[in-house]
Short mmCIF file of C-alpha atoms and ligand atoms in Angstrom, two decimals:
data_model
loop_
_atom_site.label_atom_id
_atom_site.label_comp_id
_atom_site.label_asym_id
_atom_site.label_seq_id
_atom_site.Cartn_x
_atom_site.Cartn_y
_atom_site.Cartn_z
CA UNK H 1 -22.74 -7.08 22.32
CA UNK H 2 -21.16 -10.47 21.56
CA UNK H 3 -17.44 -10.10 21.58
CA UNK H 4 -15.94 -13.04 19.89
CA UNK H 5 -12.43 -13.95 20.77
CA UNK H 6 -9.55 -13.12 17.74
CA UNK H 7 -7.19 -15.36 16.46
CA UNK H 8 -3.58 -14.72 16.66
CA UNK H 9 -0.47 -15.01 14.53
CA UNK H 10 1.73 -18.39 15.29
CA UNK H 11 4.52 -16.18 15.80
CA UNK H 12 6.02 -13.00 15.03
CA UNK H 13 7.82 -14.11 12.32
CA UNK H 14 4.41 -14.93 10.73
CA UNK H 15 3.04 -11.65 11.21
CA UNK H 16 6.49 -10.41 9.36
CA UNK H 17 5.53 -12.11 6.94
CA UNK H 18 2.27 -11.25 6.56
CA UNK H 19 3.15 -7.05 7.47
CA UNK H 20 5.90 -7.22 4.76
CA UNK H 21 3.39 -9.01 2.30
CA UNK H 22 0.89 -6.00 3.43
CA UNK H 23 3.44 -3.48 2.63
CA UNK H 24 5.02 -4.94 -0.80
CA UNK H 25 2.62 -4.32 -2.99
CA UNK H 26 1.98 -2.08 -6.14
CA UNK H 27 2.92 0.63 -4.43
CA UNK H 28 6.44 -0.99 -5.00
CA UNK H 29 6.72 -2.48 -7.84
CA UNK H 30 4.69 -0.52 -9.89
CA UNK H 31 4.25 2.85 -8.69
CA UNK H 32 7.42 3.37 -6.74
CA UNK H 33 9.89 3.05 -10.11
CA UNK H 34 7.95 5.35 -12.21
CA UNK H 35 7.42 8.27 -9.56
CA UNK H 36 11.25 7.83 -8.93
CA UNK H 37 11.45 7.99 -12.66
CA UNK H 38 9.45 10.96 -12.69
CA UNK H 39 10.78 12.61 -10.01
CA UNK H 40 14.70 12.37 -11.61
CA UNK H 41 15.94 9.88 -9.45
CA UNK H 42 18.25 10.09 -6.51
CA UNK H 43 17.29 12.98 -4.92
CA UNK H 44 14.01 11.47 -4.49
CA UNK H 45 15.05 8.38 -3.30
CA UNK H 46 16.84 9.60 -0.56
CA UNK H 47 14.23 12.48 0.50
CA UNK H 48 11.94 8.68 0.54
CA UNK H 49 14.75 6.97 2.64
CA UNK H 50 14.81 9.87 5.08
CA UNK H 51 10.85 9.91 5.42
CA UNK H 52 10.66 6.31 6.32
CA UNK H 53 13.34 6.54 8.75
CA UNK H 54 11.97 9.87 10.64
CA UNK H 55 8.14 9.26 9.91
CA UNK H 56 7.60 5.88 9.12
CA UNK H 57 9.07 3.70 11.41
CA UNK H 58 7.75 5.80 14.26
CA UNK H 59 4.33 5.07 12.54
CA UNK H 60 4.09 1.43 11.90
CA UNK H 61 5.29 1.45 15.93
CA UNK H 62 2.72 3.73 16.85
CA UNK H 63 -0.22 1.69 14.86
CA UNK H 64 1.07 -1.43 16.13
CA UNK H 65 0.52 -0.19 19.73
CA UNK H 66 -3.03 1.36 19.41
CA UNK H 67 -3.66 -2.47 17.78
CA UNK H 68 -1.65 -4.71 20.01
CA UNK H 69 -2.86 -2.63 23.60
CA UNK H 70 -5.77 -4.58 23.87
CA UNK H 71 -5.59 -7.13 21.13
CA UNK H 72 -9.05 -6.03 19.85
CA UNK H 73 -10.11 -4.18 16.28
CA UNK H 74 -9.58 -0.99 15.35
CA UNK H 75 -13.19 0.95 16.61
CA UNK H 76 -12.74 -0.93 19.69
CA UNK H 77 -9.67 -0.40 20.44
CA UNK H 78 -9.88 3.54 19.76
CA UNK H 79 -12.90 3.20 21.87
CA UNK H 80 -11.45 1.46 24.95
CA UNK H 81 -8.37 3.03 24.49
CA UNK H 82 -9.89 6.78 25.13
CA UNK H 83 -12.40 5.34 28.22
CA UNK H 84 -13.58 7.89 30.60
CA UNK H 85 -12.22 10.87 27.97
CA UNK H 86 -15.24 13.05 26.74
CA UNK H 87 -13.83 12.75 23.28
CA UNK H 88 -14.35 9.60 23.34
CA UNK H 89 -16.59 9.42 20.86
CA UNK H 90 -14.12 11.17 18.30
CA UNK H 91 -12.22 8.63 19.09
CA UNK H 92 -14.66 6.41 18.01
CA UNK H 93 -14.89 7.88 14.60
CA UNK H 94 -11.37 8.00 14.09
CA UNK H 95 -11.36 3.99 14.25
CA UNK H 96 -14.44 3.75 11.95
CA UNK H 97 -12.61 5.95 9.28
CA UNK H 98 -9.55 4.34 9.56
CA UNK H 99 -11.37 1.05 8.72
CA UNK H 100 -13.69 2.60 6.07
CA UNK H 101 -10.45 3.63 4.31
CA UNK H 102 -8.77 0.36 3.07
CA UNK H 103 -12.77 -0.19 1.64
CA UNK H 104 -12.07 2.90 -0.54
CA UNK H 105 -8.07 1.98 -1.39
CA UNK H 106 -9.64 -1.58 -2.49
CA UNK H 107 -12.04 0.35 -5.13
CA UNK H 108 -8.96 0.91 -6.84
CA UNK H 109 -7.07 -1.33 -5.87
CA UNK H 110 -8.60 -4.41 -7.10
CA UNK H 111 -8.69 -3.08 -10.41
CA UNK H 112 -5.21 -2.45 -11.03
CA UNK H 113 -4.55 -5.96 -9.27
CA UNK H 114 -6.89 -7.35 -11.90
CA UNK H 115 -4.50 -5.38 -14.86
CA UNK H 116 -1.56 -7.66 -14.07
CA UNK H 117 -3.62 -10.87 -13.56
CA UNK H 118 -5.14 -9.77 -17.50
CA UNK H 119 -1.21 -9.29 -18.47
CA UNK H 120 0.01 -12.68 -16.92
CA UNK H 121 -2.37 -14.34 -19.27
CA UNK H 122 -2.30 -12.06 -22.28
CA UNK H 123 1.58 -13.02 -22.22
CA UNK H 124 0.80 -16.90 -21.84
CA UNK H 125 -1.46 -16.44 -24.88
CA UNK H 126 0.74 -14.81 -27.06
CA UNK H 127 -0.97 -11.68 -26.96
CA UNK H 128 1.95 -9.54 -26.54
CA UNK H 129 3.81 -11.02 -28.33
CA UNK H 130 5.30 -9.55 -31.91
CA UNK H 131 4.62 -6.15 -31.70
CA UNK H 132 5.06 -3.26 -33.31
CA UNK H 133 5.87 0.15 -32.34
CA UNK H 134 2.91 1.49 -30.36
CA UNK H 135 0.75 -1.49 -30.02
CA UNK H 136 1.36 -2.24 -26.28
CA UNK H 137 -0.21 0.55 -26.07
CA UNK H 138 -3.06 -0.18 -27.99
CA UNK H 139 -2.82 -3.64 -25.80
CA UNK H 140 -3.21 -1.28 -22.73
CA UNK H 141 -5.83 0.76 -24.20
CA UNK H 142 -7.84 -2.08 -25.68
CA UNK H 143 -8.00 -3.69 -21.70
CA UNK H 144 -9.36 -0.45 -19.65
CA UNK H 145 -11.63 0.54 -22.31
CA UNK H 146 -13.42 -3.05 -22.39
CA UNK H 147 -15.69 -2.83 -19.45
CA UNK H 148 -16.63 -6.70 -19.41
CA UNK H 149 -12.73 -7.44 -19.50
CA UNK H 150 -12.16 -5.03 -16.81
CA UNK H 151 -14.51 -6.65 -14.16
CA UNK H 152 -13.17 -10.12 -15.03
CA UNK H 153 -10.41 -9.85 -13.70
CA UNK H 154 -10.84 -7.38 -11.09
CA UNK H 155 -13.48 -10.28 -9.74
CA UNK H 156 -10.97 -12.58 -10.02
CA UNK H 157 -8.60 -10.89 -7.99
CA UNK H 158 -11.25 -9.64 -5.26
CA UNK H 159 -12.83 -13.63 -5.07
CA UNK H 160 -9.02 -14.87 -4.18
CA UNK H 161 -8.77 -12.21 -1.75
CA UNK H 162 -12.19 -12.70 -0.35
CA UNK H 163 -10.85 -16.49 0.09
CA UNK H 164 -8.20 -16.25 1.61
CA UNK H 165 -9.75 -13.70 4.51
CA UNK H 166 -12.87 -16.24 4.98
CA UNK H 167 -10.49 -18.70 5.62
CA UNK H 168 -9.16 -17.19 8.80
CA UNK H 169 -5.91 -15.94 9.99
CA UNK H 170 -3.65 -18.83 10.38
CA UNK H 171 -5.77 -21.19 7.76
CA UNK H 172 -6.18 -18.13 5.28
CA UNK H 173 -4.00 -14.83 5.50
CA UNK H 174 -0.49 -17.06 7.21
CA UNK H 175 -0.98 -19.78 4.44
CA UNK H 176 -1.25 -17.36 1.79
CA UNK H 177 1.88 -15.45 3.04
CA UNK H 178 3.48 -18.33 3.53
CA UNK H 179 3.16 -19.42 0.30
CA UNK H 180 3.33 -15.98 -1.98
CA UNK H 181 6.26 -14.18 -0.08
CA UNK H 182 9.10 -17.00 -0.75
CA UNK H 183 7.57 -17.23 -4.09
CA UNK H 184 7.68 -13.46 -4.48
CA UNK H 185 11.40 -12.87 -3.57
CA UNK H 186 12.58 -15.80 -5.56
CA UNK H 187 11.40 -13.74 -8.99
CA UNK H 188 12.57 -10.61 -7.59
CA UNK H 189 15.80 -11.91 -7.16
CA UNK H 190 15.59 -13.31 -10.88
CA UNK H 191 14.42 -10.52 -12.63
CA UNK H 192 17.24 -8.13 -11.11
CA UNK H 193 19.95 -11.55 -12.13
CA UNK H 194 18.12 -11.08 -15.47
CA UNK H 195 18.08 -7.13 -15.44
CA UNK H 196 22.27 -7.49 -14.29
CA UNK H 197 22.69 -9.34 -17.53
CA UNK H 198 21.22 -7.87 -20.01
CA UNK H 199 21.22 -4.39 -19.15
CA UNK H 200 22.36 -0.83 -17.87
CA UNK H 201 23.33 -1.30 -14.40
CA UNK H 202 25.93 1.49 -13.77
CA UNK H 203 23.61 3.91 -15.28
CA UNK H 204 20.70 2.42 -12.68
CA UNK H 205 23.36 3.11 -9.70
CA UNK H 206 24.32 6.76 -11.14
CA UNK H 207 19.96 7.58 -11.60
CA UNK H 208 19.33 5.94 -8.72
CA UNK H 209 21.99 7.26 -5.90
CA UNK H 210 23.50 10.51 -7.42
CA UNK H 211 21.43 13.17 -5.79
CA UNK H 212 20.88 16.14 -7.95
CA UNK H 213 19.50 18.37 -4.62
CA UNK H 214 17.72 20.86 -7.13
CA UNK H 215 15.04 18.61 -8.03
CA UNK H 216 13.76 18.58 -4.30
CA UNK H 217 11.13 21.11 -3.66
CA UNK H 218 7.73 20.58 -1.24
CA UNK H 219 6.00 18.80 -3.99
CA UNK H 220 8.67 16.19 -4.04
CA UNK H 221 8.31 16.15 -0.49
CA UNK H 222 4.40 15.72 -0.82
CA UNK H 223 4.38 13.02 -3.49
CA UNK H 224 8.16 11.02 -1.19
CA UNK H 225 5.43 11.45 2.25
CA UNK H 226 2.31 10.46 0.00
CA UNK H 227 4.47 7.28 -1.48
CA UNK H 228 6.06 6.39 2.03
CA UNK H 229 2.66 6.20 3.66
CA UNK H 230 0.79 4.33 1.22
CA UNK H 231 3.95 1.99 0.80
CA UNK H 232 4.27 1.37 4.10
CA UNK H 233 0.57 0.51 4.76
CA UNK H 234 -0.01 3.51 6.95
CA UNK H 235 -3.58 5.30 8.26
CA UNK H 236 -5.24 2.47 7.04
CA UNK H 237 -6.29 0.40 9.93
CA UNK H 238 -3.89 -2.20 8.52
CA UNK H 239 -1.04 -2.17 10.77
CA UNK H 240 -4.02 -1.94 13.83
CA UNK H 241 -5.39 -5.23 12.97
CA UNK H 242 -2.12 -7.27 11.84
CA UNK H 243 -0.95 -5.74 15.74
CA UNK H 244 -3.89 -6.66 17.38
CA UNK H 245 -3.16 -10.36 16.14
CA UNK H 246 0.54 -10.00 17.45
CA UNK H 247 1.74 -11.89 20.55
CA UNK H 248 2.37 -9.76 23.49
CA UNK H 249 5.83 -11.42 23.70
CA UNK H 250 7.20 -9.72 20.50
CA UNK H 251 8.79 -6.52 20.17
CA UNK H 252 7.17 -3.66 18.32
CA UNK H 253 10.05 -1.90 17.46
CA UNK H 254 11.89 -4.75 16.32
CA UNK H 255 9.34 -5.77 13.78
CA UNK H 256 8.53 -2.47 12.89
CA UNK H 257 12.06 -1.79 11.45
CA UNK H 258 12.19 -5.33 9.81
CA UNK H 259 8.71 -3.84 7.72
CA UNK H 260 10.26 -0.77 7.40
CA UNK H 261 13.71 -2.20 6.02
CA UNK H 262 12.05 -5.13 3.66
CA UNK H 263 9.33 -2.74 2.10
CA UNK H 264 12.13 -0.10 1.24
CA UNK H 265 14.27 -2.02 -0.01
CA UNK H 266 12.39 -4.27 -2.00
CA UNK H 267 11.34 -1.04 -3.75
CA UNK H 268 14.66 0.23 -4.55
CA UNK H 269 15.33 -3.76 -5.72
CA UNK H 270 12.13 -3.06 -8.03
CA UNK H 271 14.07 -0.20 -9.70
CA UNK H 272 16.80 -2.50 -10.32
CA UNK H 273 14.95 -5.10 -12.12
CA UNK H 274 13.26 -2.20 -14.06
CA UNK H 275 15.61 0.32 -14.69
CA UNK H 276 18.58 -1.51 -16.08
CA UNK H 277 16.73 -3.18 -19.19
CA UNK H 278 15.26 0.65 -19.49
CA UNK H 279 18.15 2.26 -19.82
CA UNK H 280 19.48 -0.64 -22.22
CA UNK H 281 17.07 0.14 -24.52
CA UNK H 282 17.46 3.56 -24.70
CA UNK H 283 14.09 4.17 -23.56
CA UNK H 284 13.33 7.26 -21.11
CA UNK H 285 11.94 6.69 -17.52
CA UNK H 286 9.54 9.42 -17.65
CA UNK H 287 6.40 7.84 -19.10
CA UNK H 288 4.74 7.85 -15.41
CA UNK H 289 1.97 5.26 -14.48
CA UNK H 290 2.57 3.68 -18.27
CA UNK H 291 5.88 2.52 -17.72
CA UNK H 292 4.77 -0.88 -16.14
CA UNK H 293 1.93 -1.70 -18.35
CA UNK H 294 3.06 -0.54 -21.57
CA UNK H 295 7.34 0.82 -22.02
CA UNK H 296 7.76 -2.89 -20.36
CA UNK H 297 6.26 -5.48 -22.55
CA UNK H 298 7.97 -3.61 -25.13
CA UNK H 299 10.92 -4.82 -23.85
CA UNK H 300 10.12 -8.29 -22.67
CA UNK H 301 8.60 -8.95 -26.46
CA UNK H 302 12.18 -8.12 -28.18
CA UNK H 303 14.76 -9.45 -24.99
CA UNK H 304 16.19 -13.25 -24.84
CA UNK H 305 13.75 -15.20 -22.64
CA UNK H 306 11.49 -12.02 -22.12
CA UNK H 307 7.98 -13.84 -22.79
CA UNK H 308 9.28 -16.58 -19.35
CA UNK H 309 10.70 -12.88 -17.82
CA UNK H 310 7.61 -11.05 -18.72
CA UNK H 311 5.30 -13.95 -16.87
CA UNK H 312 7.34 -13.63 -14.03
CA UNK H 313 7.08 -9.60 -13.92
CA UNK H 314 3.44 -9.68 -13.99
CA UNK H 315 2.98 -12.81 -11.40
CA UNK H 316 5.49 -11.21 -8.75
CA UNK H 317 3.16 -7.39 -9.56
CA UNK H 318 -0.13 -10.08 -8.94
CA UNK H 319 1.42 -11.39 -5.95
CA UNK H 320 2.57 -8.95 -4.36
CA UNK H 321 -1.27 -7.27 -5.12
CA UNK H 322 -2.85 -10.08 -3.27
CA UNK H 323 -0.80 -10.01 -0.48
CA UNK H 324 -1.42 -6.24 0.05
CA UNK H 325 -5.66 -6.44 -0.99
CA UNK H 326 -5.64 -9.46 2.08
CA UNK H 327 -4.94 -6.73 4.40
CA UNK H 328 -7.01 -4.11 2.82
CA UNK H 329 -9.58 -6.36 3.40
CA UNK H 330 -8.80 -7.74 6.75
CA UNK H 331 -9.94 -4.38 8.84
CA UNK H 332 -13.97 -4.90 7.71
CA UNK H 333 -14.03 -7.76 8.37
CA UNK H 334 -12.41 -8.68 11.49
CA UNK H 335 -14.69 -5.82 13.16
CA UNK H 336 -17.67 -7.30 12.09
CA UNK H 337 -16.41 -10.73 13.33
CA UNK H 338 -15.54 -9.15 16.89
CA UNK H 339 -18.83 -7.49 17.20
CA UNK H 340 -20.76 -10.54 16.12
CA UNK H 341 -22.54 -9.18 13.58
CA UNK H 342 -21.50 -11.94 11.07
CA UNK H 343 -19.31 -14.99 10.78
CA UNK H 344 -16.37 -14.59 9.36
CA UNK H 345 -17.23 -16.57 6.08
CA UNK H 346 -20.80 -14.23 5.89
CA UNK H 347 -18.49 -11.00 6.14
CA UNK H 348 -16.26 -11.76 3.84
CA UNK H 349 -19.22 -12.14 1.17
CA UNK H 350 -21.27 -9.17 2.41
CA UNK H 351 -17.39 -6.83 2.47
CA UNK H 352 -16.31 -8.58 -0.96
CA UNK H 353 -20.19 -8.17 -2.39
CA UNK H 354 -19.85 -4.20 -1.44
CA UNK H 355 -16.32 -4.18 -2.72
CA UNK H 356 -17.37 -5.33 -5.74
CA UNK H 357 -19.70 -2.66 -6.52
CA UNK H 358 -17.19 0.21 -6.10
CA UNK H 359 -14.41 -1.77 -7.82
CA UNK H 360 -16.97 -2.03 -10.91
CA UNK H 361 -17.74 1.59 -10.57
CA UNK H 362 -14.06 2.05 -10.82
CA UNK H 363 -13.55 -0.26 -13.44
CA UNK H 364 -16.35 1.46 -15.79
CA UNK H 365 -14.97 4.91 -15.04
CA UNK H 366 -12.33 4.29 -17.34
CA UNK H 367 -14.63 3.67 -20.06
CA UNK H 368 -18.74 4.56 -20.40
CA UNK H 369 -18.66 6.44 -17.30
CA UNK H 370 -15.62 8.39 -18.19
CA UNK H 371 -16.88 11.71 -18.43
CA UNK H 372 -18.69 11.48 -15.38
CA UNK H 373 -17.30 14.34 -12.29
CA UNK H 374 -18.64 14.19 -8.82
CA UNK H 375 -16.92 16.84 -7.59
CA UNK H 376 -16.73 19.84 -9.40
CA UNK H 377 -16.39 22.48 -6.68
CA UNK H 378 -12.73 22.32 -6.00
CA UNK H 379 -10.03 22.66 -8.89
CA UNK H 380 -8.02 19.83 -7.44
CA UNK H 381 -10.36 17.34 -7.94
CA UNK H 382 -12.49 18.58 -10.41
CA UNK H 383 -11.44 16.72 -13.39
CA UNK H 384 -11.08 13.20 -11.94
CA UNK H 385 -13.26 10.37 -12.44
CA UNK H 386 -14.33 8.11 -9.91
CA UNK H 387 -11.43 6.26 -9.93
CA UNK H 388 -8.66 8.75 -9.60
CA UNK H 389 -11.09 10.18 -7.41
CA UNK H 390 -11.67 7.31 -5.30
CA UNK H 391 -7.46 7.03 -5.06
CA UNK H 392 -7.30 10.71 -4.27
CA UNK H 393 -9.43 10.57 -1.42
CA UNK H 394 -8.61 7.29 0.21
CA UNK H 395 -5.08 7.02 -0.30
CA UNK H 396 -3.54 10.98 -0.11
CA UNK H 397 -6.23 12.49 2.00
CA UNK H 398 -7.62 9.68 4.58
CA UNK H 399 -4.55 7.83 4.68
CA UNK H 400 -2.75 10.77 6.10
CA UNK H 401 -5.65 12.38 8.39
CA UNK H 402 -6.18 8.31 9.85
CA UNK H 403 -2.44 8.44 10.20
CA UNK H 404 -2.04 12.08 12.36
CA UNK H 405 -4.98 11.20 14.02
CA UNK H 406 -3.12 8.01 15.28
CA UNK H 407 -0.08 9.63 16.08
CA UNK H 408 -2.16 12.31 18.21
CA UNK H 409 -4.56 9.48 20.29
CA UNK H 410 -1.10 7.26 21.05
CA UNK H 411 1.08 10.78 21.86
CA UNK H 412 -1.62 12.70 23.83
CA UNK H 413 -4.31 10.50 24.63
CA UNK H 414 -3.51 7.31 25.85
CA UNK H 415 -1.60 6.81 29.18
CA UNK H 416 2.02 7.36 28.57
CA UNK H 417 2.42 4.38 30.42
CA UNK H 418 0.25 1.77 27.76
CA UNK H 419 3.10 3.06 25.19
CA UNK H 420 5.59 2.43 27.35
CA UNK H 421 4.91 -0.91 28.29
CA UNK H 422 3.68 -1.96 24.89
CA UNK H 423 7.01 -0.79 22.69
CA UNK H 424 9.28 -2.19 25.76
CA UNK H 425 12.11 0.07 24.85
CA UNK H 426 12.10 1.53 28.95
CA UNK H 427 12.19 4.94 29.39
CA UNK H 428 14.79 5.32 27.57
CA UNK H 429 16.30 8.15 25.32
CA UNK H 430 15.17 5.94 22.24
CA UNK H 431 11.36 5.79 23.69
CA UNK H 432 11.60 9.90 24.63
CA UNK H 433 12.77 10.05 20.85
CA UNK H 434 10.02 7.98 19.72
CA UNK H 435 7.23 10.08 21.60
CA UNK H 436 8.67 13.70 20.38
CA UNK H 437 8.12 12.43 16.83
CA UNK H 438 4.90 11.36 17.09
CA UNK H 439 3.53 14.06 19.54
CA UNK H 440 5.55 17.04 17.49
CA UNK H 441 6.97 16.17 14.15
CA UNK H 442 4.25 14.30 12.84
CA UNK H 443 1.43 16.66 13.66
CA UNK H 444 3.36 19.69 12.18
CA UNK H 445 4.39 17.59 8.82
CA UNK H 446 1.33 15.87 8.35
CA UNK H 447 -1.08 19.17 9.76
CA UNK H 448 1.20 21.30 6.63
CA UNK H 449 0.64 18.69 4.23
CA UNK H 450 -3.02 17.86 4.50
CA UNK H 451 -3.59 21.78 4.14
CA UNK H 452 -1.93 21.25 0.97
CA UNK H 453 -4.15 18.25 0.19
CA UNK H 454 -7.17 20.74 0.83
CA UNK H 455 -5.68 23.23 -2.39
CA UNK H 456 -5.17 26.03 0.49
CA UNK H 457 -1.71 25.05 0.21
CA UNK H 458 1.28 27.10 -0.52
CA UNK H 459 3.46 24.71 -2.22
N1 LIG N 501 1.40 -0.99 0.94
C1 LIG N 501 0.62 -1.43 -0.16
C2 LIG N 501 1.40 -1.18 -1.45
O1 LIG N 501 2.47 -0.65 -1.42
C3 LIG N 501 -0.73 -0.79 -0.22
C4 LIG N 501 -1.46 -0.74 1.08
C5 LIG N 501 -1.83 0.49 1.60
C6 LIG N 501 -1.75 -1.90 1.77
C7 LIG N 501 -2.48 0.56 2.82
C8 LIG N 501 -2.38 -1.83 3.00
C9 LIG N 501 -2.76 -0.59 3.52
O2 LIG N 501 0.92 -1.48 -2.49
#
């Protein structure tokens, strides 16, 4: 088999860029605020701090090694990694579903990315504009049940991100970043100026850090490890292919944290662009996945400057989508480089062409093929449609099974010596630390959790 030499990052502030990118996403800036919301607040948010700190970092490291060991894709590097092991082939496996994942996150994903692309322009055209009680929603409802408007822009934002991966790493994925992320902070840091001004900031601090312990309870702690994962890019071959582009002169934990740190707190930063103008207008945090797409325009449409606020909103949500779908998309496609099956340019169509189909599967299950169930066996998932189906699988169940899977390989597997060399933290107390986490901790947490996910749970 044809192994074709990868291309690396520049530097490893480039692939910080590019990780962070991976990381911010909807997960932050739309999903984040409104399962804090939903979830009453502080006590949640710190249960989330904790779990990045004792989980997550540990993670991203451990990913980053299995990637950066031998600076090849995922399947091979699971499969070169476990040479001479007779579970090798396992092994094997565990890299192909790891990069079959992101493919199902992306059904989804694309879709939603499209939502905010549709509300960037349905702002510029006036068409939130002047409402009246209740018709955002109609807005809302008027988008998802409109197939053909649907797959518009869900094509538009999978052809961007198809671009930008044919392109290549440094002339694609770093320019992008490049580009996006300053762009990206720059309205963040607007919208919370804008949010300061105009809204409820003490009561964002008191939601937001007053811990009220009795809301904490093993489903928080399911949906706070569910939301750290996903957030963080985690058991989804992502942080494996951004570290098998790293430079062997970096250091993993290092750049690890500095994900870690950026993703988490541009989260909590999210709340405080979101929450203040909330609270303000005496409107309740509770409405779950709606609060983004329909209690917000609300807003923007009666607040000084809120149409130039509300563009902004829905760019930095679009932005911070494409950065996140680039590495989604990434995985595929740089295996089927390596292995020479196609060119980068001729995998990007055949992934994106693939892609496509599920995403309009997706897209129509919210409309003509919404009474369609695949799975009607098991009560969990009997009454979602493809989509919530599609997000249910790939991003609570394969995420976290990808994710204890790595954990296990890196902990038991591999020489204790590849880790070791790879993180460059010594032997040390920090590196011993490190190891018990991923060879203990995880497996319990994750093991207890994914019984859960099965419905055998006891939470
Ligand atoms: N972290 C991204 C977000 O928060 C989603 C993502 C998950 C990206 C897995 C890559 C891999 O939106």
């Amino acid at each position: 088999m044809a192994h074709v030499a990868q291309e690396k990052w520049s530097s490893g502030t480039a692939f910080l860029l590019a990780a962070i990118g991976s990381a911010v996403g909807l997960g932050n800036i739309y999903r984040f605020p409104y399962v804090v919301g939903e979830n009453g607040g502080g006590a949640f948010v710190l249960l989330y701090l904790g779990i990045v700190i004792v989980f997550g970092i540990p993670l991203v490291m451990t990913e980053l090694t299995i990637g950066r060991r031998k600076q090849v894709p995922p399947i091979t590097a699971y499969t070169q990694l476990s040479d001479g092991k007779k579970s090798q082939p396992f092994w094997k496996f565990v890299g192909f579903s790891s990069v079959l994942t992101p493919l199902g996150i992306l059904g989804f994903y694309f879709v939603i990315a499209g939502w905010t692309l549709n509300y960037v322009y349905s702002i510029i055209t006036g068409k939130l504009s002047n409402l009246v009680e209740g018709q955002t929603q109609q807005v809302f409802a008027d988008l998802t049940s409109s197939p053909g408007t649907l797959i518009f822009w869900m094509t538009l934002s999978l052809a961007i991100t198809a671009f930008i991966i044919s392109r290549g790493i440094k002339a694609g994925l770093e320019k992008a970043v490049n580009i996006l992320m300053p762009m990206l902070f720059l309205i963040l840091v607007l919208l919370v100026i804008y949010s300061a001004f105009n809204g409820g900031m003490a009561e964002t601090f008191e939601f937001m850090f007053t811990p009220d312990f009795d809301k904490i309870n093993m489903k928080t702690l399911l949906e706070a490890t569910g939301q750290a994962f996903f957030s963080l890019s985690l058991g989804s071959a992502t942080m494996l292919v951004y570290g098998s582009y790293l430079p062997k002169d970096t250091s993993i934990p290092k750049l690890a944290c500095g994900v870690a740190f950026a993703d988490t707190f541009v989260a909590l930063i999210a709340g405080f662009a979101i929450f203040p103008i909330i609270f303000a207008n005496g409107l309740e945090l509770d409405s779950g996945p709606n609060l983004v797409f329909v209690t917000l325009p609300v807003i923007f449409d009666q607040m000084p400057f809120g149409q130039v606020f509300g563009i902004l909103f829905f760019l930095l949500l679009a932005f911070a989508a494409i950065t996140s779908t680039i590495s989604l998309f990434e995985p595929a496609v740089s295996n089927l480089e390596e292995r020479g099956i196609f060119s980068r340019k001729k995998a990007s169509l055949v992934v994106g062409t693939g892609l496509w189909c599920l995403a309009a599967l997706s897209a129509l299950s919210m409309n003509v093929l919404s009474d369609v169930r695949l799975l009607t066996f098991n009560d969990t998932v009997a009454d979602k449609n493809f989509m919530d189906l599609l997000e249910y699988m790939s991003a609570n169940g394969m995420m976290l099974v990808n994710a204890l899977f790595a954990a296990i390989f890196l902990g038991y597997i591999v020489h204790r010596k590849d880790a070791l060399e790879e993180l460059g933290l010594g032997d040390s107390l920090l590196f011993k630390f490190w190891r018990g986490i991923i060879k203990v901790v995880v497996p319990i947490v994750i093991g207890y959790l994914l019984i859960d996910f099965l419905g055998y749970g006891f939470i």
